[in-house]
CSV table of C-alpha atoms in Angstrom, one decimal:
chain,number,residue,atom,x,y,z
A,1120,UNK,CA,-201.8,-95.6,43.5
A,1121,UNK,CA,-201.1,-96.6,47.1
A,1122,UNK,CA,-198.1,-98.6,48.1
A,1123,UNK,CA,-198.6,-101.9,50.0
A,1124,UNK,CA,-198.6,-101.5,53.8
A,1125,UNK,CA,-195.4,-102.5,55.6
A,1126,UNK,CA,-195.7,-105.8,57.5
A,1127,UNK,CA,-194.7,-104.1,60.7
A,1128,UNK,CA,-197.4,-101.5,60.3
A,1129,UNK,CA,-200.0,-104.2,59.8
A,1130,UNK,CA,-198.8,-106.0,62.9
A,1131,UNK,CA,-198.9,-102.8,64.8
A,1132,UNK,CA,-202.5,-102.1,63.7
A,1133,UNK,CA,-203.6,-105.6,64.6
A,1134,UNK,CA,-202.2,-105.1,68.2
A,1135,UNK,CA,-204.0,-101.8,68.5
A,1136,UNK,CA,-207.3,-103.3,67.3
A,1137,UNK,CA,-206.9,-106.2,69.7
A,1138,UNK,CA,-206.2,-103.8,72.6
A,1139,UNK,CA,-209.1,-101.5,71.7
A,1140,UNK,CA,-211.6,-104.3,71.3
A,1141,UNK,CA,-210.4,-106.0,74.5
A,1142,UNK,CA,-211.2,-102.8,76.4
A,1143,UNK,CA,-214.5,-102.4,74.7
A,1144,UNK,CA,-213.7,-99.1,72.9
A,1145,UNK,CA,-214.6,-100.5,69.5
A,1146,UNK,CA,-216.1,-103.7,68.1
A,1147,UNK,CA,-215.2,-105.6,64.9
A,1148,UNK,CA,-218.7,-104.6,63.5
A,1149,UNK,CA,-218.1,-100.9,64.1
A,1150,UNK,CA,-214.7,-101.1,62.3
A,1151,UNK,CA,-216.3,-102.9,59.4
A,1152,UNK,CA,-219.0,-100.3,59.2
A,1153,UNK,CA,-216.5,-97.5,59.3
A,1154,UNK,CA,-214.4,-99.2,56.6
A,1155,UNK,CA,-217.4,-99.6,54.4
A,1156,UNK,CA,-218.4,-95.9,54.6
A,1157,UNK,CA,-214.7,-94.8,54.1
A,1158,UNK,CA,-214.6,-97.0,50.9
A,1159,UNK,CA,-217.9,-95.6,49.6
A,1160,UNK,CA,-216.8,-91.9,50.1
A,1161,UNK,CA,-215.8,-90.3,46.7
A,1162,UNK,CA,-216.5,-87.1,44.8
A,1163,UNK,CA,-219.5,-88.9,43.3
A,1164,UNK,CA,-221.3,-88.3,46.6
A,1165,UNK,CA,-220.7,-84.5,46.4
A,1166,UNK,CA,-221.6,-84.5,42.7
A,1167,UNK,CA,-224.9,-86.2,43.4
A,1168,UNK,CA,-225.8,-83.7,46.1
A,1169,UNK,CA,-225.0,-80.7,43.8
A,1170,UNK,CA,-226.9,-82.2,40.8
A,1171,UNK,CA,-230.0,-82.7,43.0
A,1172,UNK,CA,-229.7,-79.2,44.4
A,1173,UNK,CA,-229.8,-77.8,40.8
A,1174,UNK,CA,-233.0,-79.7,40.2
A,1175,UNK,CA,-234.8,-79.7,43.5
A,1176,UNK,CA,-235.3,-76.4,45.5
A,1177,UNK,CA,-236.3,-78.3,48.7
A,1178,UNK,CA,-233.2,-80.4,48.6
A,1179,UNK,CA,-231.1,-77.3,47.9
A,1180,UNK,CA,-232.5,-75.6,51.0
A,1181,UNK,CA,-232.0,-78.6,53.2
A,1182,UNK,CA,-228.4,-79.1,52.0
A,1183,UNK,CA,-227.6,-75.4,52.6
A,1184,UNK,CA,-229.0,-75.7,56.1
A,1185,UNK,CA,-227.1,-78.8,56.9
A,1186,UNK,CA,-224.7,-80.6,54.5
A,1187,UNK,CA,-224.6,-83.4,57.1
A,1188,UNK,CA,-228.3,-84.0,56.8
A,1189,UNK,CA,-228.1,-84.1,53.0
A,1190,UNK,CA,-225.3,-86.7,53.1
A,1191,UNK,CA,-227.3,-88.9,55.5
A,1192,UNK,CA,-230.4,-88.5,53.3
A,1193,UNK,CA,-228.2,-90.3,50.6
A,1194,UNK,CA,-227.9,-93.2,53.0
A,1195,UNK,CA,-224.3,-92.4,54.1
A,1196,UNK,CA,-223.6,-92.4,57.9
A,1197,UNK,CA,-222.0,-89.2,59.2
A,1198,UNK,CA,-221.6,-90.7,62.7
A,1199,UNK,CA,-218.3,-89.4,64.1
A,1200,UNK,CA,-217.6,-87.2,61.1
A,1201,UNK,CA,-217.2,-83.4,61.5
A,1202,UNK,CA,-220.2,-81.3,60.5
A,1203,UNK,CA,-220.4,-80.6,56.8
A,1204,UNK,CA,-221.2,-77.1,55.6
A,1205,UNK,CA,-222.2,-76.2,52.0
A,1206,UNK,CA,-221.1,-72.8,50.5
A,1207,UNK,CA,-223.5,-71.5,47.9
A,1208,UNK,CA,-222.1,-69.8,44.8
A,1209,UNK,CA,-224.2,-67.0,43.4
A,1210,UNK,CA,-224.0,-64.7,40.3
A,1211,UNK,CA,-221.8,-62.4,42.4
A,1212,UNK,CA,-219.8,-64.7,44.6
A,1213,UNK,CA,-217.6,-67.9,44.2
A,1214,UNK,CA,-216.1,-70.0,46.9
A,1215,UNK,CA,-212.8,-71.8,47.0
A,1216,UNK,CA,-211.7,-74.1,49.9
A,1217,UNK,CA,-208.3,-74.7,51.5
A,1218,UNK,CA,-206.9,-75.7,54.8
A,1219,UNK,CA,-203.8,-73.6,55.3
A,1220,UNK,CA,-203.0,-75.3,58.7
A,1221,UNK,CA,-203.0,-78.9,57.5
A,1222,UNK,CA,-205.4,-80.8,55.2
A,1223,UNK,CA,-208.9,-80.6,56.6
A,1224,UNK,CA,-211.1,-82.0,53.7
A,1225,UNK,CA,-214.7,-83.1,53.5
A,1226,UNK,CA,-213.9,-86.8,53.1
A,1227,UNK,CA,-217.5,-87.9,53.5
A,1228,UNK,CA,-218.4,-86.3,50.2
A,1229,UNK,CA,-215.0,-86.2,48.4
A,1230,UNK,CA,-213.1,-89.2,49.6
A,1231,UNK,CA,-209.4,-88.9,50.2
A,1232,UNK,CA,-207.8,-85.5,49.4
A,1233,UNK,CA,-205.6,-85.3,46.3
A,1234,UNK,CA,-201.9,-84.6,46.9
A,1235,UNK,CA,-202.1,-81.0,45.7
A,1236,UNK,CA,-204.7,-80.1,48.3
A,1237,UNK,CA,-202.2,-81.0,51.0
A,1238,UNK,CA,-199.2,-79.4,49.3
A,1239,UNK,CA,-197.4,-76.4,50.8
A,1240,UNK,CA,-197.7,-74.7,47.5
A,1241,UNK,CA,-201.5,-74.8,47.2
A,1242,UNK,CA,-202.0,-74.0,50.9
A,1243,UNK,CA,-199.8,-71.0,50.8
A,1244,UNK,CA,-200.7,-69.6,47.4
A,1245,UNK,CA,-204.5,-69.9,47.4
A,1246,UNK,CA,-205.0,-67.5,50.2
A,1247,UNK,CA,-202.7,-64.9,48.5
A,1248,UNK,CA,-203.5,-65.2,44.8
A,1249,UNK,CA,-206.6,-67.4,44.4
A,1250,UNK,CA,-207.4,-66.0,41.0
A,1251,UNK,CA,-204.0,-67.0,39.6
A,1252,UNK,CA,-204.4,-70.5,41.0
A,1253,UNK,CA,-207.8,-70.8,39.5
A,1254,UNK,CA,-206.5,-69.6,36.1
A,1255,UNK,CA,-203.9,-72.3,36.2
A,1256,UNK,CA,-206.8,-74.8,36.6
A,1257,UNK,CA,-208.3,-73.3,33.5
A,1258,UNK,CA,-211.1,-71.2,35.1
A,1259,UNK,CA,-210.9,-67.4,34.8
A,1260,UNK,CA,-213.1,-65.6,37.3
A,1261,UNK,CA,-214.6,-62.2,36.1
A,1262,UNK,CA,-213.3,-59.3,38.2
A,1263,UNK,CA,-216.7,-58.3,39.4
A,1264,UNK,CA,-217.3,-61.7,41.0
A,1265,UNK,CA,-216.3,-61.8,44.6
A,1266,UNK,CA,-213.9,-64.7,45.3
A,1267,UNK,CA,-214.3,-65.9,48.9
A,1268,UNK,CA,-211.5,-68.2,50.0
A,1269,UNK,CA,-212.6,-70.5,52.8
A,1270,UNK,CA,-209.8,-71.5,55.1
A,1271,UNK,CA,-211.0,-74.7,56.8
A,1272,UNK,CA,-209.2,-74.3,60.2
A,1273,UNK,CA,-211.3,-75.9,62.8
A,1274,UNK,CA,-214.3,-78.3,63.3
A,1275,UNK,CA,-216.3,-77.9,60.1
A,1276,UNK,CA,-215.6,-79.4,56.7
A,1277,UNK,CA,-216.8,-77.5,53.6
A,1278,UNK,CA,-217.9,-78.1,50.0
A,1279,UNK,CA,-218.9,-75.7,47.3
A,1280,UNK,CA,-222.4,-75.7,45.7
A,1281,UNK,CA,-221.5,-74.2,42.3
A,1282,UNK,CA,-223.9,-72.5,39.9
A,1283,UNK,CA,-225.6,-74.6,37.3
A,1284,UNK,CA,-224.0,-74.0,33.9
A,1285,UNK,CA,-226.1,-72.4,31.1
A,1286,UNK,CA,-227.0,-74.9,28.4
A,1287,UNK,CA,-228.0,-77.7,30.7
A,1288,UNK,CA,-231.7,-77.1,30.6
A,1289,UNK,CA,-233.7,-80.4,30.6
A,1290,UNK,CA,-230.6,-82.4,31.7
A,1291,UNK,CA,-231.1,-85.4,34.1
A,1292,UNK,CA,-229.6,-85.7,37.5
A,1293,UNK,CA,-227.0,-88.2,36.2
A,1294,UNK,CA,-226.0,-85.9,33.3
A,1295,UNK,CA,-225.6,-82.9,35.7
A,1296,UNK,CA,-223.7,-84.9,38.2
A,1297,UNK,CA,-221.1,-85.8,35.6
A,1298,UNK,CA,-220.2,-82.1,35.3
A,1299,UNK,CA,-219.4,-81.9,39.0
A,1300,UNK,CA,-215.8,-83.0,39.5
A,1301,UNK,CA,-213.7,-83.1,42.7
A,1302,UNK,CA,-212.0,-79.8,41.6
A,1303,UNK,CA,-215.4,-78.2,41.2
A,1304,UNK,CA,-216.5,-79.3,44.7
A,1305,UNK,CA,-213.3,-77.7,46.1
A,1306,UNK,CA,-213.9,-74.6,44.0
A,1307,UNK,CA,-210.6,-74.5,42.2
A,1308,UNK,CA,-212.5,-75.0,38.9
A,1309,UNK,CA,-216.0,-74.1,37.6
A,1310,UNK,CA,-218.3,-76.7,36.1
A,1311,UNK,CA,-217.9,-76.8,32.3
A,1312,UNK,CA,-219.9,-78.4,29.5
A,1313,UNK,CA,-218.0,-81.1,27.5
A,1314,UNK,CA,-216.5,-79.5,24.4
B,638,UNK,CA,-223.8,-71.7,75.4
B,639,UNK,CA,-224.6,-68.1,74.5
B,640,UNK,CA,-222.4,-66.6,71.8
B,641,UNK,CA,-220.8,-63.3,72.7
B,642,UNK,CA,-220.9,-61.9,69.1
B,643,UNK,CA,-224.0,-61.8,66.8
B,644,UNK,CA,-223.8,-62.1,63.0
B,645,UNK,CA,-222.6,-58.8,61.5
B,646,UNK,CA,-220.5,-57.8,64.5
B,647,UNK,CA,-217.1,-56.2,63.7
B,648,UNK,CA,-214.4,-58.1,65.6
B,649,UNK,CA,-210.7,-58.1,65.9
B,650,UNK,CA,-208.6,-61.3,66.0
B,651,UNK,CA,-206.3,-61.1,69.1
B,652,UNK,CA,-202.7,-60.2,68.3
B,653,UNK,CA,-201.5,-63.0,70.5
B,654,UNK,CA,-198.6,-65.4,69.8
B,655,UNK,CA,-198.7,-68.4,72.2
B,656,UNK,CA,-196.1,-70.0,70.0
B,657,UNK,CA,-193.6,-67.7,71.6
B,658,UNK,CA,-194.5,-68.9,75.1
B,659,UNK,CA,-194.1,-72.7,74.7
B,660,UNK,CA,-195.6,-75.8,73.1
B,661,UNK,CA,-199.1,-75.2,71.8
B,662,UNK,CA,-201.7,-76.2,69.2
B,663,UNK,CA,-203.4,-73.2,67.7
B,664,UNK,CA,-206.1,-73.2,65.0
B,665,UNK,CA,-206.0,-69.4,64.4
B,666,UNK,CA,-203.8,-68.8,61.3
B,667,UNK,CA,-200.8,-66.5,61.7
B,668,UNK,CA,-202.0,-64.2,58.9
B,669,UNK,CA,-205.1,-63.2,60.8
B,670,UNK,CA,-203.6,-62.3,64.2
B,671,UNK,CA,-204.5,-58.7,64.9
B,672,UNK,CA,-206.7,-58.3,61.9
B,673,UNK,CA,-210.3,-56.9,61.8
B,674,UNK,CA,-213.1,-59.0,60.4
B,675,UNK,CA,-216.9,-59.4,60.5
B,676,UNK,CA,-218.9,-62.2,62.1
B,677,UNK,CA,-220.7,-64.0,59.3
B,678,UNK,CA,-222.4,-66.6,61.5
B,679,UNK,CA,-222.2,-68.7,64.6
B,680,UNK,CA,-221.2,-72.2,63.6
B,681,UNK,CA,-221.8,-73.9,67.0
B,682,UNK,CA,-219.8,-74.9,70.0
B,683,UNK,CA,-216.9,-77.3,70.0
B,684,UNK,CA,-214.3,-78.5,72.5
B,685,UNK,CA,-211.2,-76.3,72.5
B,686,UNK,CA,-208.6,-78.0,70.2
B,687,UNK,CA,-205.8,-76.2,72.1
B,688,UNK,CA,-206.4,-78.5,75.0
B,689,UNK,CA,-207.7,-81.6,73.1
B,690,UNK,CA,-204.4,-81.7,71.2
B,691,UNK,CA,-202.6,-82.3,74.5
B,692,UNK,CA,-205.2,-84.7,75.9
B,693,UNK,CA,-206.2,-82.1,78.6
B,694,UNK,CA,-209.7,-81.6,79.8
B,695,UNK,CA,-211.2,-79.3,77.1
B,696,UNK,CA,-213.9,-76.7,77.6
B,697,UNK,CA,-216.5,-76.1,74.9
B,698,UNK,CA,-216.1,-72.8,73.0
B,699,UNK,CA,-218.2,-71.0,70.5
B,700,UNK,CA,-216.9,-71.2,66.9
B,701,UNK,CA,-217.6,-68.4,64.4
B,702,UNK,CA,-217.3,-68.0,60.7
B,703,UNK,CA,-215.5,-64.7,60.3
B,704,UNK,CA,-215.1,-62.8,57.0
B,705,UNK,CA,-212.0,-60.7,56.2
B,706,UNK,CA,-211.3,-58.3,53.3
B,707,UNK,CA,-208.5,-60.0,51.4
B,708,UNK,CA,-206.6,-56.9,50.2
B,709,UNK,CA,-206.1,-55.9,53.9
B,710,UNK,CA,-204.4,-59.2,54.7
B,711,UNK,CA,-202.2,-59.8,51.6
B,712,UNK,CA,-200.7,-57.1,49.4
B,713,UNK,CA,-201.6,-59.0,46.3
B,714,UNK,CA,-205.2,-59.3,47.4
B,715,UNK,CA,-207.9,-58.0,45.0
B,716,UNK,CA,-211.1,-56.1,45.8
B,717,UNK,CA,-213.8,-57.5,46.3
B,718,UNK,CA,-212.2,-60.8,47.4
B,719,UNK,CA,-212.7,-62.1,50.9
B,720,UNK,CA,-211.4,-64.8,53.3
B,721,UNK,CA,-213.8,-66.8,55.4
B,722,UNK,CA,-212.3,-68.5,58.4
B,723,UNK,CA,-213.4,-70.5,61.5
B,724,UNK,CA,-212.3,-68.7,64.6
B,725,UNK,CA,-213.0,-69.6,68.3
B,726,UNK,CA,-214.5,-67.0,70.5
B,727,UNK,CA,-211.5,-66.7,72.9
B,728,UNK,CA,-209.5,-65.5,69.9
B,729,UNK,CA,-211.9,-62.6,69.1
B,730,UNK,CA,-212.5,-59.2,70.7
B,731,UNK,CA,-215.0,-56.4,69.9
B,732,UNK,CA,-213.5,-54.1,67.3
């Protein structure tokens, strides 16, 4: 899906890396480590955290206290990453995440943001008419459930811990994780059982 | 660093528009300027992005999660919906 980098951009990057390593700001090892953790980041990390929280109350409590700690417990380094907060959905409240100012996104647990998350349309509409946006994603939220739109404007990054769907009793962590998509972790959709 | 506002405190976002005074980098959304909210919790202390963005020495400021009633902000807002936003202490005053 990505286009090849332009030769001049690559040359520019090489010059930057040479300058930064020469001055001792970064090392090749640190860059390789960072590259590896960036490549590993995908919604599967967030899905794993949620599935485990549905099964294990201690994990759930730890993850709500510090999303950063939970990610690191999965063996993923959060060094240099903004702190991660986890927003807990309940029977009375659902969360939905946006960054109206730019595109702050919990990359450690979701990877790169999709194009729509950065679009002017999503960013401007979701604070005004979040229920309409969710309906377009195929999730109708009952009127008596409070919808809390979380505008990620500063130093934290956020992910949603949705409610475990009914009908998943006895499911394994892998089965549960498969229900937790990127859109569910952002909160624009609710987890659904396969039809 | 001691937070000025405890969880549950009613606050007002300052109705200030630094954009009109010159180049700046502000993390407080326009739609919240002058609006009343309630401190949900203290998130910690972070270096002030308004200075960091210009590579100036940046003081550490307390950051809060502040909750707002959505219908009061946007006319198409629906009760009981809310907005939950990170706001730095220097943008908040006691309501």
